[in-house]
mmCIF file of C-alpha atoms in Angstrom:
data_model
loop_
_atom_site.group_PDB
_atom_site.id
_atom_site.type_symbol
_atom_site.label_atom_id
_atom_site.label_comp_id
_atom_site.label_asym_id
_atom_site.label_seq_id
_atom_site.Cartn_x
_atom_site.Cartn_y
_atom_site.Cartn_z
ATOM 1 C CA MET A 1 0.000 0.000 0.000
ATOM 2 C CA ALA A 2 1.599 3.215 1.116
ATOM 3 C CA ASP A 3 4.935 1.553 1.488
ATOM 4 C CA ASP A 4 5.418 1.271 -2.236
ATOM 5 C CA SER A 5 4.972 4.983 -2.739
ATOM 6 C CA GLY A 6 8.585 5.455 -3.641
ATOM 7 C CA VAL A 7 9.855 6.218 -0.179
ATOM 8 C CA SER A 8 13.516 5.384 -0.161
ATOM 9 C CA LYS A 9 14.278 5.627 3.542
ATOM 10 C CA PRO A 10 12.380 4.098 6.417
ATOM 11 C CA VAL A 11 11.066 7.255 8.029
ATOM 12 C CA VAL A 12 8.662 5.250 10.115
ATOM 13 C CA GLU A 13 8.879 1.653 11.178
ATOM 14 C CA GLU A 14 6.699 -0.509 13.314
ATOM 15 C CA ALA A 15 8.270 -0.623 16.754
ATOM 16 C CA SER A 16 9.263 -4.162 17.652
ATOM 17 C CA ALA A 17 7.761 -4.146 21.132
ATOM 18 C CA GLU A 18 4.372 -3.999 19.505
ATOM 19 C CA GLN A 19 4.356 -7.749 19.107
ATOM 20 C CA THR A 20 4.555 -8.304 22.814
ATOM 21 C CA ARG A 21 1.575 -6.188 23.642
ATOM 22 C CA ALA A 22 -1.458 -7.911 25.131
ATOM 23 C CA ALA A 23 -3.802 -9.221 22.477
ATOM 24 C CA ALA A 24 -6.724 -7.381 24.042
ATOM 25 C CA CYS A 25 -5.853 -4.222 22.125
ATOM 26 C CA TYR A 26 -6.632 -3.337 18.546
ATOM 27 C CA ARG A 27 -4.077 -1.808 16.237
ATOM 28 C CA PRO A 28 -5.494 1.402 14.825
ATOM 29 C CA HIS A 29 -5.162 2.235 11.151
ATOM 30 C CA VAL A 30 -2.698 5.044 10.654
ATOM 31 C CA ASP A 31 -1.756 7.472 7.943
ATOM 32 C CA ILE A 32 1.698 9.012 8.167
ATOM 33 C CA LEU A 33 2.257 12.217 6.282
ATOM 34 C CA GLU A 34 5.324 14.311 5.874
ATOM 35 C CA THR A 35 5.530 17.968 5.018
ATOM 36 C CA ALA A 36 8.586 20.192 4.905
ATOM 37 C CA ASP A 37 8.250 20.987 8.606
ATOM 38 C CA GLU A 38 6.668 18.009 10.293
ATOM 39 C CA LEU A 39 5.469 14.433 10.306
ATOM 40 C CA VAL A 40 1.797 13.922 11.028
ATOM 41 C CA VAL A 41 0.448 10.633 12.318
ATOM 42 C CA LEU A 42 -3.302 10.194 11.933
ATOM 43 C CA ALA A 43 -4.794 7.283 13.860
ATOM 44 C CA ASP A 44 -8.373 6.026 13.788
ATOM 45 C CA VAL A 45 -9.366 5.520 17.412
ATOM 46 C CA PRO A 46 -13.161 5.725 17.393
ATOM 47 C CA GLY A 47 -14.996 5.600 20.686
ATOM 48 C CA ALA A 48 -12.184 7.088 22.750
ATOM 49 C CA ALA A 49 -12.489 10.356 24.652
ATOM 50 C CA ALA A 50 -9.687 12.895 24.225
ATOM 51 C CA ASP A 51 -8.674 12.569 27.875
ATOM 52 C CA SER A 52 -8.377 8.799 27.638
ATOM 53 C CA ILE A 53 -5.686 8.858 24.968
ATOM 54 C CA ASP A 54 -2.030 8.623 25.931
ATOM 55 C CA VAL A 55 0.593 9.763 23.475
ATOM 56 C CA ASP A 56 4.240 9.159 24.352
ATOM 57 C CA PHE A 57 7.409 9.903 22.484
ATOM 58 C CA GLU A 58 10.624 8.463 23.751
ATOM 59 C CA GLN A 59 13.871 7.756 21.928
ATOM 60 C CA GLY A 60 12.207 8.112 18.580
ATOM 61 C CA ARG A 61 9.347 5.830 19.416
ATOM 62 C CA LEU A 62 5.828 7.177 19.254
ATOM 63 C CA THR A 63 3.328 5.179 21.281
ATOM 64 C CA VAL A 64 -0.397 5.767 21.220
ATOM 65 C CA HIS A 65 -2.760 4.102 23.634
ATOM 66 C CA ALA A 66 -6.460 4.948 23.584
ATOM 67 C CA ARG A 67 -8.733 3.500 26.204
ATOM 68 C CA VAL A 68 -12.142 2.664 24.799
ATOM 69 C CA PRO A 69 -15.008 1.894 27.156
ATOM 70 C CA ALA A 70 -17.599 -0.726 26.253
ATOM 71 C CA ARG A 71 -20.627 0.700 24.508
ATOM 72 C CA GLN A 72 -23.056 -2.079 25.284
ATOM 73 C CA LYS A 73 -24.391 -3.370 28.511
ATOM 74 C CA GLU A 74 -22.506 -6.350 29.826
ATOM 75 C CA GLY A 75 -23.949 -9.578 28.496
ATOM 76 C CA THR A 76 -25.442 -7.998 25.392
ATOM 77 C CA GLU A 77 -26.172 -10.606 22.774
ATOM 78 C CA PHE A 78 -25.463 -9.336 19.295
ATOM 79 C CA TRP A 79 -27.577 -10.046 16.260
ATOM 80 C CA LEU A 80 -24.515 -9.371 14.250
ATOM 81 C CA GLN A 81 -21.060 -8.616 15.583
ATOM 82 C CA GLU A 82 -18.526 -7.801 12.917
ATOM 83 C CA TYR A 83 -16.036 -5.901 15.035
ATOM 84 C CA GLY A 84 -14.922 -5.859 18.618
ATOM 85 C CA VAL A 85 -14.549 -2.892 20.916
ATOM 86 C CA ALA A 86 -11.396 -2.609 22.994
ATOM 87 C CA ASP A 87 -8.460 -0.270 23.550
ATOM 88 C CA PHE A 88 -6.295 0.807 20.657
ATOM 89 C CA HIS A 89 -2.541 0.566 20.861
ATOM 90 C CA ARG A 90 0.244 1.198 18.409
ATOM 91 C CA SER A 91 3.906 1.969 18.547
ATOM 92 C CA LEU A 92 5.931 3.453 15.698
ATOM 93 C CA GLN A 93 9.625 4.070 15.395
ATOM 94 C CA ILE A 94 10.246 7.449 13.815
ATOM 95 C CA GLY A 95 13.457 7.584 11.811
ATOM 96 C CA GLU A 96 13.424 11.323 11.336
ATOM 97 C CA ALA A 97 14.954 13.661 13.951
ATOM 98 C CA ILE A 98 12.032 15.172 15.871
ATOM 99 C CA ASP A 99 11.809 18.243 18.065
ATOM 100 C CA ALA A 100 10.213 16.372 20.962
ATOM 101 C CA ALA A 101 9.290 19.504 22.898
ATOM 102 C CA GLY A 102 7.171 20.703 20.014
ATOM 103 C CA ILE A 103 5.000 17.594 19.626
ATOM 104 C CA ARG A 104 1.293 18.235 19.908
ATOM 105 C CA ALA A 105 -1.781 16.091 19.461
ATOM 106 C CA GLU A 106 -5.414 16.795 18.777
ATOM 107 C CA TYR A 107 -8.480 14.592 18.630
ATOM 108 C CA ALA A 108 -11.694 15.070 16.707
ATOM 109 C CA ASP A 109 -14.393 12.745 15.377
ATOM 110 C CA GLY A 110 -12.556 9.628 16.436
ATOM 111 C CA VAL A 111 -9.290 10.563 14.736
ATOM 112 C CA LEU A 112 -6.106 11.373 16.631
ATOM 113 C CA ALA A 113 -3.624 13.655 14.895
ATOM 114 C CA VAL A 114 -0.098 13.784 16.290
ATOM 115 C CA HIS A 115 2.124 16.509 14.896
ATOM 116 C CA LEU A 116 5.841 15.794 15.145
ATOM 117 C CA PRO A 117 7.874 18.835 14.155
ATOM 118 C CA LYS A 118 11.177 18.022 12.519
ATOM 119 C CA ALA A 119 14.277 18.965 14.386
ATOM 120 C CA PRO A 120 16.042 21.883 12.686
ATOM 121 C CA SER A 121 18.747 19.535 11.427
ATOM 122 C CA ALA A 122 16.180 17.409 9.604
ATOM 123 C CA LYS A 123 14.448 20.254 7.810
ATOM 124 C CA PRO A 124 15.310 20.853 4.204
ATOM 125 C CA ARG A 125 17.460 23.919 3.860
ATOM 126 C CA LYS A 126 17.895 26.073 0.882
ATOM 127 C CA ILE A 127 21.574 26.777 0.441
ATOM 128 C CA ALA A 128 22.344 29.971 -1.287
ATOM 129 C CA VAL A 129 25.151 29.737 -3.776
ATOM 130 C CA ARG A 130 27.297 32.748 -3.883
ATOM 131 C CA ALA A 131 28.980 33.866 -6.998
ATOM 132 C CA GLY A 132 32.717 33.450 -6.756
ATOM 133 C CA MET O 1 -37.592 -20.663 20.241
ATOM 134 C CA THR O 2 -34.725 -18.346 20.960
ATOM 135 C CA PHE O 3 -33.766 -15.767 18.393
ATOM 136 C CA TRP O 4 -30.412 -14.767 19.772
ATOM 137 C CA TYR O 5 -26.998 -16.333 19.739
ATOM 138 C CA GLY O 6 -23.673 -15.603 21.286
ATOM 139 C CA SER O 7 -21.019 -14.872 18.723
ATOM 140 C CA ARG O 8 -18.500 -16.882 20.732
ATOM 141 C CA HIS O 9 -20.507 -20.091 20.836
ATOM 142 C CA PRO O 10 -18.093 -23.001 20.472
ATOM 143 C CA VAL O 11 -20.391 -25.721 19.207
ATOM 144 C CA GLN O 12 -20.176 -25.931 15.440
ATOM 145 C CA GLN O 13 -23.245 -28.072 15.008
ATOM 146 C CA LEU O 14 -25.361 -25.606 16.867
ATOM 147 C CA ARG O 15 -23.663 -22.865 14.908
ATOM 148 C CA ARG O 16 -24.831 -24.378 11.635
ATOM 149 C CA GLU O 17 -28.361 -24.624 12.914
ATOM 150 C CA LEU O 18 -28.226 -21.040 14.074
ATOM 151 C CA ASP O 19 -26.830 -19.948 10.737
ATOM 152 C CA ARG O 20 -29.783 -21.568 9.064
ATOM 153 C CA LEU O 21 -32.183 -19.733 11.366
ATOM 154 C CA TRP O 22 -30.219 -16.559 10.949
ATOM 155 C CA SER O 23 -30.404 -16.558 7.186
ATOM 156 C CA GLY O 24 -34.169 -16.561 7.416
ATOM 157 C CA PHE O 25 -34.520 -13.191 9.055
ATOM 158 C CA ALA O 26 -31.285 -11.325 9.002
ATOM 159 C CA GLU O 27 -29.958 -11.614 5.511
ATOM 160 C CA ASN O 28 -27.221 -9.102 5.096
ATOM 161 C CA VAL O 29 -26.335 -7.508 1.863
ATOM 162 C CA GLY O 30 -23.333 -5.302 1.646
ATOM 163 C CA HIS O 31 -20.976 -4.103 -0.994
ATOM 164 C CA MET O 32 -18.541 -1.354 -1.655
ATOM 165 C CA ALA O 33 -19.362 1.255 -4.178
ATOM 166 C CA GLU O 34 -15.969 2.726 -4.843
ATOM 167 C CA GLY O 35 -12.893 3.127 -2.751
ATOM 168 C CA ALA O 36 -11.891 0.239 -0.594
ATOM 169 C CA TRP O 37 -12.378 -0.505 3.038
ATOM 170 C CA SER O 38 -10.423 -3.564 2.011
ATOM 171 C CA LEU O 39 -7.326 -1.400 1.785
ATOM 172 C CA ALA O 40 -7.194 -1.990 5.486
ATOM 173 C CA GLY O 41 -8.109 -5.627 5.214
ATOM 174 C CA ARG O 42 -11.827 -5.128 5.585
ATOM 175 C CA GLY O 43 -14.198 -5.953 2.788
ATOM 176 C CA ARG O 44 -16.920 -3.510 3.760
ATOM 177 C CA PRO O 45 -17.791 -1.258 6.656
ATOM 178 C CA PRO O 46 -18.449 -3.638 9.538
ATOM 179 C CA VAL O 47 -21.553 -3.249 11.677
ATOM 180 C CA ASN O 48 -22.632 -4.391 15.082
ATOM 181 C CA ILE O 49 -26.322 -4.950 15.639
ATOM 182 C CA TRP O 50 -27.964 -5.653 18.945
ATOM 183 C CA GLU O 51 -31.357 -5.485 20.445
ATOM 184 C CA GLU O 52 -32.652 -3.616 23.431
ATOM 185 C CA ASP O 53 -36.122 -3.799 24.927
ATOM 186 C CA ASP O 54 -37.730 -1.214 22.689
ATOM 187 C CA ALA O 55 -35.226 -0.768 19.920
ATOM 188 C CA VAL O 56 -32.693 -2.274 17.595
ATOM 189 C CA ARG O 57 -29.308 -0.595 17.556
ATOM 190 C CA VAL O 58 -26.942 -0.580 14.628
ATOM 191 C CA GLU O 59 -23.420 0.727 15.207
ATOM 192 C CA LEU O 60 -20.551 1.510 12.847
ATOM 193 C CA GLU O 61 -17.126 2.964 13.456
ATOM 194 C CA VAL O 62 -16.707 5.884 11.091
ATOM 195 C CA PRO O 63 -13.720 7.873 12.359
ATOM 196 C CA GLY O 64 -13.176 11.198 10.630
ATOM 197 C CA VAL O 65 -16.599 11.194 9.009
ATOM 198 C CA LYS O 66 -18.831 14.234 9.507
ATOM 199 C CA ALA O 67 -22.606 14.077 9.833
ATOM 200 C CA ASP O 68 -23.075 15.508 6.351
ATOM 201 C CA GLN O 69 -20.974 12.711 4.899
ATOM 202 C CA LEU O 70 -23.452 10.113 6.101
ATOM 203 C CA GLU O 71 -26.678 9.140 4.432
ATOM 204 C CA LEU O 72 -29.156 6.828 6.075
ATOM 205 C CA SER O 73 -32.440 5.517 4.803
ATOM 206 C CA VAL O 74 -34.884 3.010 6.197
ATOM 207 C CA THR O 75 -37.299 1.170 3.956
ATOM 208 C CA GLY O 76 -39.465 -1.429 5.582
ATOM 209 C CA GLN O 77 -37.052 -3.679 7.420
ATOM 210 C CA GLN O 78 -34.001 -2.536 5.530
ATOM 211 C CA LEU O 79 -31.478 0.066 6.603
ATOM 212 C CA ALA O 80 -29.162 1.555 4.015
ATOM 213 C CA ILE O 81 -26.029 3.421 5.063
ATOM 214 C CA ARG O 82 -23.788 5.446 2.787
ATOM 215 C CA ILE O 83 -20.495 6.780 4.077
ATOM 216 C CA GLU O 84 -18.221 9.302 2.395
ATOM 217 C CA ARG O 85 -14.679 9.414 3.555
ATOM 218 C CA PRO O 86 -12.922 11.668 1.129
ATOM 219 C CA SER O 87 -9.263 11.474 0.413
ATOM 220 C CA ILE O 88 -7.427 14.622 1.368
ATOM 221 C CA GLU O 89 -4.759 15.514 -1.113
ATOM 222 C CA GLU O 90 -2.579 18.446 -0.278
ATOM 223 C CA PRO O 91 0.350 19.680 -2.252
ATOM 224 C CA GLY O 92 3.716 19.172 -0.651
ATOM 225 C CA VAL O 93 2.607 16.185 1.410
ATOM 226 C CA THR O 94 4.314 12.822 1.167
ATOM 227 C CA TYR O 95 2.495 9.776 2.503
ATOM 228 C CA HIS O 96 4.678 7.217 4.257
ATOM 229 C CA ARG O 97 1.768 5.088 5.250
ATOM 230 C CA ARG O 98 -1.833 5.129 4.200
ATOM 231 C CA GLU O 99 -3.986 2.592 5.983
ATOM 232 C CA ARG O 100 -7.072 4.631 6.790
ATOM 233 C CA PRO O 101 -9.702 3.711 4.232
ATOM 234 C CA VAL O 102 -11.050 6.407 1.948
ATOM 235 C CA GLY O 103 -13.816 6.445 -0.613
ATOM 236 C CA THR O 104 -17.548 5.937 -0.672
ATOM 237 C CA PHE O 105 -18.889 2.977 1.245
ATOM 238 C CA HIS O 106 -22.306 1.484 1.101
ATOM 239 C CA ARG O 107 -23.938 -1.029 3.347
ATOM 240 C CA VAL O 108 -27.436 -2.407 3.408
ATOM 241 C CA VAL O 109 -28.554 -4.247 6.500
ATOM 242 C CA ARG O 110 -31.724 -6.215 6.852
ATOM 243 C CA LEU O 111 -33.071 -5.660 10.340
ATOM 244 C CA PRO O 112 -34.014 -8.595 12.518
ATOM 245 C CA VAL O 113 -37.403 -7.220 13.543
ATOM 246 C CA PRO O 114 -39.918 -4.756 12.084
ATOM 247 C CA VAL O 115 -39.158 -1.165 13.068
ATOM 248 C CA ASP O 116 -41.141 2.035 13.141
ATOM 249 C CA THR O 117 -39.570 3.889 10.204
ATOM 250 C CA GLY O 118 -40.807 7.178 11.641
ATOM 251 C CA ARG O 119 -38.804 6.712 14.809
ATOM 252 C CA VAL O 120 -35.220 6.319 13.752
ATOM 253 C CA GLU O 121 -32.471 8.286 15.456
ATOM 254 C CA ALA O 122 -28.826 8.502 14.595
ATOM 255 C CA GLU O 123 -26.031 9.802 16.785
ATOM 256 C CA LEU O 124 -22.473 10.474 15.716
ATOM 257 C CA ARG O 125 -20.024 10.712 18.574
ATOM 258 C CA GLN O 126 -16.255 10.280 18.664
ATOM 259 C CA GLY O 127 -16.316 8.601 15.304
ATOM 260 C CA VAL O 128 -18.979 6.072 16.278
ATOM 261 C CA LEU O 129 -22.319 6.112 14.506
ATOM 262 C CA THR O 130 -25.201 4.634 16.476
ATOM 263 C CA ILE O 131 -28.562 4.224 14.813
ATOM 264 C CA THR O 132 -31.506 3.527 17.085
ATOM 265 C CA LEU O 133 -34.569 2.067 15.403
ATOM 266 C CA ALA O 134 -37.677 1.767 17.542
ATOM 267 C CA LYS O 135 -39.406 -1.581 17.256
ATOM 268 C CA THR O 136 -42.996 -1.670 16.167
ATOM 269 C CA GLU O 137 -45.508 -2.594 18.855
ATOM 270 C CA ALA O 138 -46.020 -5.905 17.102
ATOM 271 C CA ALA O 139 -42.296 -6.634 17.194
ATOM 272 C CA LYS O 140 -42.099 -5.918 20.901
ATOM 273 C CA ALA O 141 -44.977 -8.249 21.632
ATOM 274 C CA ARG O 142 -43.522 -10.978 19.476
ATOM 275 C CA ARG O 143 -40.491 -11.550 21.630
ATOM 276 C CA ILE O 144 -40.936 -14.721 23.612
ATOM 277 C CA TYR O 145 -38.644 -15.350 26.514
ATOM 278 C CA VAL O 146 -37.722 -18.901 27.270
ATOM 279 C CA SER O 147 -36.894 -19.682 30.835
ATOM 280 C CA GLY O 148 -34.295 -22.209 31.865
ATOM 281 C CA SER O 149 -30.587 -22.299 32.420
ATOM 282 C CA GLY O 150 -29.177 -22.882 29.013
#
């Protein structure tokens, strides 16, 4: 899918610890975008409240955990149950140098957006060429 | 006769029997129009349907979708749901990963019991769409509870 979009360097990789996470969590779908100034991670975490989402960034690893409460009474029998409801969890290793202090996250309509500003060293710079 | 079943029931034989019963009243038709929920490994927008005393509830996870990107219609015992999740293309943006499904999705669900088409409510909250369809008086009366410890 997105991985064959001609990206030559692994800007984002799945963090390895993800495999060891308890199976009771769902892995949210993510989009990862890059602009000149930042990386943006969009994660689908429907059913979570903004204050029940933890976003951590440590040593280049972005971890998102969204607690999702049950929406049915306990013991509800479904006529049709095509998806389960549980917490969302995902960990991504960010290969780009990030200005950790500038990270911010917002949540609307079930989508979490994490903005990871690039560290000054990682931003593209226009180098002026002086005439000799 | 019981009309419900637990989705985690382990007994295959019973499962087959239930499937047979199920197909009689809850035939589900669903397809994608364009776009692909399957991009994320899902063939079509999944639904959960359960019953409460006075109503049937249909729930879908539609993160990022606004109310005006949803279209619902109820005809008889059939609920049709259309979901728009447009792709956002901005200049100067490179995608490293693109798992969140985009496109137009369509799902038609046949409801398990007759509903009052004039009393349908839909709520969109935190990316979860919940449609509440009031049962008809006849449908409420039709439910027969079987006692016993099974």
